[in-house]
Each structure stands twice: as C-alpha cells, then as structure tokens.
Tab-separated table of C-alpha atoms and ligand atoms in Angstrom:
chain	number	residue	atom	x	y	z
A	1	UNK	CA	26.843	1.051	-1.992
A	2	UNK	CA	25.259	3.616	-4.190
A	3	UNK	CA	27.108	7.019	-5.370
A	4	UNK	CA	24.860	9.418	-3.546
A	5	UNK	CA	24.765	9.531	0.341
A	6	UNK	CA	21.973	11.540	1.809
A	7	UNK	CA	20.556	12.370	5.343
A	8	UNK	CA	17.108	12.675	6.371
A	9	UNK	CA	16.135	15.676	8.701
A	10	UNK	CA	13.056	14.988	10.964
A	11	UNK	CA	11.502	16.291	14.031
A	12	UNK	CA	8.333	14.037	14.604
A	13	UNK	CA	7.053	10.550	13.881
A	14	UNK	CA	9.059	9.876	10.876
A	15	UNK	CA	6.588	8.282	8.566
A	16	UNK	CA	7.923	9.650	5.755
A	17	UNK	CA	11.291	8.635	7.070
A	18	UNK	CA	9.979	5.321	7.007
A	19	UNK	CA	8.736	5.595	3.491
A	20	UNK	CA	12.204	6.816	1.945
A	21	UNK	CA	13.433	3.866	4.043
A	22	UNK	CA	11.078	1.531	2.621
A	23	UNK	CA	11.969	2.148	-0.773
A	24	UNK	CA	14.875	0.162	-1.305
A	25	UNK	CA	15.296	0.902	-4.888
A	26	UNK	CA	16.543	4.607	-4.692
A	27	UNK	CA	19.836	5.789	-6.319
A	28	UNK	CA	20.806	6.858	-2.898
A	29	UNK	CA	22.051	5.681	0.461
A	30	UNK	CA	20.264	6.817	3.443
A	31	UNK	CA	23.268	6.983	6.092
A	32	UNK	CA	22.036	9.595	8.849
A	33	UNK	CA	18.994	11.050	10.536
A	34	UNK	CA	19.735	14.435	11.997
A	35	UNK	CA	16.949	14.859	14.514
A	36	UNK	CA	16.416	18.343	16.387
A	37	UNK	CA	14.039	16.559	19.216
A	38	UNK	CA	15.311	14.027	21.822
A	39	UNK	CA	11.888	12.674	22.217
A	40	UNK	CA	11.090	12.436	18.596
A	41	UNK	CA	9.383	9.253	17.500
A	42	UNK	CA	11.539	8.768	14.567
A	43	UNK	CA	14.827	8.175	16.457
A	44	UNK	CA	13.428	4.884	17.371
A	45	UNK	CA	12.383	4.281	13.616
A	46	UNK	CA	15.990	5.006	12.672
A	47	UNK	CA	17.050	2.349	15.300
A	48	UNK	CA	15.075	-0.161	13.804
A	49	UNK	CA	16.522	0.344	10.364
A	50	UNK	CA	19.928	0.500	11.739
A	51	UNK	CA	20.496	4.093	10.533
A	52	UNK	CA	22.849	6.538	12.625
A	53	UNK	CA	21.049	9.228	14.271
A	54	UNK	CA	22.496	12.539	15.012
A	55	UNK	CA	20.438	14.293	17.734
A	56	UNK	CA	21.131	17.667	18.370
A	57	UNK	CA	18.644	20.392	20.186
A	58	UNK	CA	19.214	23.660	18.738
A	59	UNK	CA	18.143	25.260	22.114
A	60	UNK	CA	21.435	24.026	23.541
A	61	UNK	CA	23.163	26.586	21.302
A	62	UNK	CA	23.174	30.411	21.204
A	63	UNK	CA	22.738	30.914	17.592
A	64	UNK	CA	21.289	28.960	15.014
A	65	UNK	CA	24.689	29.202	12.704
A	66	UNK	CA	26.469	27.546	15.778
A	67	UNK	CA	23.947	24.572	15.591
A	68	UNK	CA	23.999	24.192	12.107
A	69	UNK	CA	27.628	24.105	11.950
A	70	UNK	CA	27.875	21.187	14.152
A	71	UNK	CA	25.446	19.239	11.903
A	72	UNK	CA	27.359	20.557	9.025
A	73	UNK	CA	30.714	18.863	10.439
A	74	UNK	CA	28.774	15.698	10.956
A	75	UNK	CA	27.143	15.598	7.256
A	76	UNK	CA	30.880	16.124	5.912
A	77	UNK	CA	32.344	13.578	8.180
A	78	UNK	CA	29.983	11.081	6.407
A	79	UNK	CA	30.362	12.403	3.062
A	80	UNK	CA	26.630	13.466	2.750
A	81	UNK	CA	25.784	15.388	-0.460
A	82	UNK	CA	21.761	15.332	-0.387
A	83	UNK	CA	19.401	16.577	2.369
A	84	UNK	CA	15.739	15.279	2.560
A	85	UNK	CA	13.706	17.221	5.130
A	86	UNK	CA	10.725	14.939	6.337
A	87	UNK	CA	8.812	16.539	8.780
A	88	UNK	CA	11.640	18.605	9.940
A	89	UNK	CA	9.907	21.590	11.593
A	90	UNK	CA	12.519	24.210	11.332
A	91	UNK	CA	13.897	26.697	8.859
A	92	UNK	CA	17.145	25.659	7.236
A	93	UNK	CA	19.570	28.544	8.216
A	94	UNK	CA	22.498	30.080	6.081
A	95	UNK	CA	25.251	27.334	6.997
A	96	UNK	CA	23.370	24.463	5.833
A	97	UNK	CA	22.041	26.474	2.582
A	98	UNK	CA	25.469	27.642	1.600
A	99	UNK	CA	26.762	24.207	2.013
A	100	UNK	CA	23.976	22.281	0.261
A	101	UNK	CA	22.106	24.784	-1.992
A	102	UNK	CA	20.107	23.156	-4.453
A	103	UNK	CA	20.747	19.735	-2.784
A	104	UNK	CA	18.214	20.081	-0.170
A	105	UNK	CA	14.509	18.940	-0.630
A	106	UNK	CA	11.157	19.088	1.635
A	107	UNK	CA	8.205	17.650	1.511
A	108	UNK	CA	5.047	19.472	2.572
A	109	UNK	CA	1.467	18.687	3.099
A	110	UNK	CA	-0.355	20.864	0.713
A	111	UNK	CA	-0.358	22.286	-2.954
A	112	UNK	CA	2.113	25.011	-2.084
A	113	UNK	CA	1.993	27.936	-2.311
A	114	UNK	CA	-1.287	27.109	-0.710
A	115	UNK	CA	-1.091	26.959	3.165
A	116	UNK	CA	2.387	26.864	4.072
A	117	UNK	CA	3.618	26.633	7.634
A	118	UNK	CA	2.191	24.351	10.461
A	119	UNK	CA	-1.136	22.298	10.054
A	120	UNK	CA	-1.445	22.494	6.259
A	121	UNK	CA	-3.835	19.768	6.161
A	122	UNK	CA	-5.870	21.400	8.828
A	123	UNK	CA	-5.531	25.003	6.886
A	124	UNK	CA	-6.631	23.421	3.974
A	125	UNK	CA	-9.599	21.365	5.492
A	126	UNK	CA	-10.821	24.529	7.564
A	127	UNK	CA	-10.544	26.563	4.090
A	128	UNK	CA	-13.207	23.992	2.505
A	129	UNK	CA	-10.870	23.562	-0.312
A	130	UNK	CA	-11.997	20.868	-3.065
A	131	UNK	CA	-8.710	19.723	-3.701
A	132	UNK	CA	-5.559	19.827	-1.493
A	133	UNK	CA	-2.439	17.606	-1.905
A	134	UNK	CA	1.367	17.267	-1.451
A	135	UNK	CA	4.311	18.989	-2.678
A	136	UNK	CA	8.039	18.322	-2.948
A	137	UNK	CA	10.331	21.213	-3.367
A	138	UNK	CA	13.828	22.550	-3.143
A	139	UNK	CA	14.441	24.473	0.053
A	140	UNK	CA	15.489	27.948	0.337
A	141	UNK	CA	15.137	30.835	2.791
A	142	UNK	CA	11.549	30.848	3.282
A	143	UNK	CA	9.067	28.865	5.053
A	144	UNK	CA	7.876	26.097	2.602
A	145	UNK	CA	8.719	28.367	-0.540
A	146	UNK	CA	11.943	27.315	-2.802
A	147	UNK	CA	11.274	25.788	-6.535
A	148	UNK	CA	8.524	23.197	-6.647
A	149	UNK	CA	9.708	19.666	-7.796
A	150	UNK	CA	6.470	17.492	-7.962
A	151	UNK	CA	2.880	17.828	-6.488
A	152	UNK	CA	0.286	15.314	-6.297
A	153	UNK	CA	-3.353	16.522	-5.488
A	154	UNK	CA	-5.615	15.188	-3.089
A	155	UNK	CA	-9.281	15.414	-3.763
A	156	UNK	CA	-11.253	16.375	-0.409
A	157	UNK	CA	-14.456	14.354	-0.251
A	158	UNK	CA	-17.712	15.738	1.047
A	159	UNK	CA	-17.694	13.357	3.803
A	160	UNK	CA	-14.168	14.056	4.532
A	161	UNK	CA	-13.212	14.409	8.345
A	162	UNK	CA	-9.797	15.925	9.089
A	163	UNK	CA	-8.684	12.585	10.065
A	164	UNK	CA	-9.812	10.865	7.147
A	165	UNK	CA	-8.102	13.721	4.720
A	166	UNK	CA	-5.100	13.516	6.655
A	167	UNK	CA	-4.558	9.783	6.099
A	168	UNK	CA	-5.008	10.351	2.638
A	169	UNK	CA	-2.694	13.176	2.332
A	170	UNK	CA	-0.125	11.181	4.389
A	171	UNK	CA	-0.492	8.315	1.992
A	172	UNK	CA	0.232	10.720	-0.973
A	173	UNK	CA	3.395	11.669	0.848
A	174	UNK	CA	4.603	8.391	1.076
A	175	UNK	CA	4.202	7.658	-2.501
A	176	UNK	CA	5.506	10.791	-3.754
A	177	UNK	CA	8.680	11.620	-1.457
A	178	UNK	CA	10.484	8.356	-2.884
A	179	UNK	CA	9.260	8.785	-6.149
A	180	UNK	CA	10.624	12.257	-6.637
A	181	UNK	CA	14.039	11.002	-4.984
A	182	UNK	CA	14.133	8.027	-7.373
A	183	UNK	CA	13.719	10.443	-10.433
A	184	UNK	CA	15.565	13.243	-9.392
A	185	UNK	CA	18.781	11.344	-7.941
A	186	UNK	CA	18.516	9.014	-10.728
A	187	UNK	CA	18.620	11.841	-13.369
A	188	UNK	CA	21.584	13.513	-11.563
A	189	UNK	CA	23.857	10.672	-11.163
A	190	UNK	CA	23.818	10.595	-15.045
A	191	UNK	CA	23.828	14.552	-15.653
A	192	UNK	CA	24.826	16.086	-12.591
A	193	UNK	CA	22.299	19.042	-13.767
A	194	UNK	CA	19.728	20.763	-11.449
A	195	UNK	CA	16.512	20.016	-13.008
A	196	UNK	CA	13.997	22.272	-11.413
A	197	UNK	CA	10.944	21.683	-13.367
A	198	UNK	CA	7.074	21.083	-11.970
A	199	UNK	CA	5.767	17.630	-12.469
A	200	UNK	CA	2.294	16.605	-11.430
A	201	UNK	CA	2.200	13.151	-10.839
A	202	UNK	CA	-1.489	12.271	-10.644
A	203	UNK	CA	-4.093	12.192	-8.030
A	204	UNK	CA	-4.748	10.574	-4.986
A	205	UNK	CA	-8.601	10.136	-4.455
B	1	GAR	C1	4.631	15.337	7.119
B	1	GAR	O1	2.916	15.533	6.888
B	1	GAR	C2	5.164	16.412	6.409
B	1	GAR	O2	4.961	16.938	5.278
B	1	GAR	C3	5.120	17.694	7.392
B	1	GAR	O3	5.160	17.311	8.602
B	1	GAR	C4	4.714	15.825	8.652
B	1	GAR	C5	5.739	14.906	9.292
B	1	GAR	O4	5.122	13.553	9.238
B	1	GAR	N1	5.943	18.712	6.927
B	1	GAR	C6	5.786	19.978	7.178
B	1	GAR	O5	4.703	20.766	7.543
B	1	GAR	C7	6.964	21.121	6.478
B	1	GAR	N2	6.307	22.447	6.509
B	1	GAR	P1	6.361	12.175	9.616
B	1	GAR	O6	7.092	12.539	10.672
B	1	GAR	O7	5.299	11.254	10.171
B	1	GAR	O8	6.773	12.116	8.193
C-alpha cells in the first residue's frame, strides 16, 4: 500500500497503461482505469491486472460537465489524487481540471509543441522531420498544451516506415511515462511542491 492513489484514463489499446502497470516500483497505486469507450481494448488489459474499470461514455450525457461530475464522484470515492492520461482522446474539462489542477499528466507521441492532436506520429512522419519524440506534460484546457515535464527524442531514420517509426515512438513512451511518474511522485511524496521543469531524458535511436 503506497501513499498516492492514481487513476489511468485511456480510450484505446492501453499499451501505456500496461507500461505503467508493469512498472511495479512506482511510488503510486493505480487503483482505477477510467475509459470513455465501451469497446476499448484497454478494458481487457485492466481485467488482467485486476484493476477496477469505470467505463462511462460521454455521449450518454447532455454535457461534458455532467460526464466529468460522475467521473469525479468515482475518483473521490476511491481517494484518488493523481490522474495519468494514457491515450485518453478527449479534452479534459473544467470539472476535472478544477479538482485536479497540477495533478493531471498526459503522454503525447511528439516533441510538443510540435504536432499536437491526433495522429502525431503520422504528422511528424509526413512532415519528414529528422527527429520526433515523446512528451509528458501537465494537462490544462488545451489540446496537448500545458507545462512540459519531460521529453525523449526519437531519431527518424532514412529508411523508417510509418510503422517502424511508430514502434520506436511507442517504445520511448513506455520507457518515459513510468520514469516520469517515478520521479515526479517520488519527489512529491517528499516535498509536496509541484516541480515544473523540462528534462530531456535521452534519445531512442
Ligand atoms: C499513445 O501513443 C499516446 O501517446 C497517444 O495515444 C496513444 C495511445 O496508445 N495520445 C495522444 O495522442 C494524446 N494526444 P495506447 O492506448 O497503446 O497507450
């Protein structure tokens, strides 16, 4: 039993959820998966890890506030203090931001501020950049905006296909996200002060 209880928010495959769950030395207990799609693969992954899953589809609500209010009640019921977005393809609204400001982080598969939004790896590939990467950042009202915590570069090789590049970017994500959580939450349990510095933590070639 650790001090900090967290929820992962995800909408899709859940490979980042899995990377967080597999990092068993994190100073945090992930006790809930919040998923906004009832057909998401990540739901099965959560079952395998024995993690409670809260599936709630926003389209069933008249407004984002009502949807987030339901999610908020669940988070409070479980004493959750940190939210990790891992492929949660939705803009976080005021209800969650008000309660969890500076305690919501997101991973994005580009070197932000470049290529925010959907299909970031494809955007970078089509732009023929020499280097792309991965960013973990605090969440604010925008799409993949918010103060950057850490980035990891991924070099685009001349013979990369979109698939090979995608694989290496995902590999970088699966390394970076647990590393940031380990460092950030480790620091916070000791100091409880937010530390919004940008750290480059190496290259994935
Ligand atoms: C990940 O690449 C994540 O960075 C991205 O969605 C993918 C989810 O994969 N998130 C965004 O693009 C957020 N703007 P996963 O479900 O296998 O973790």
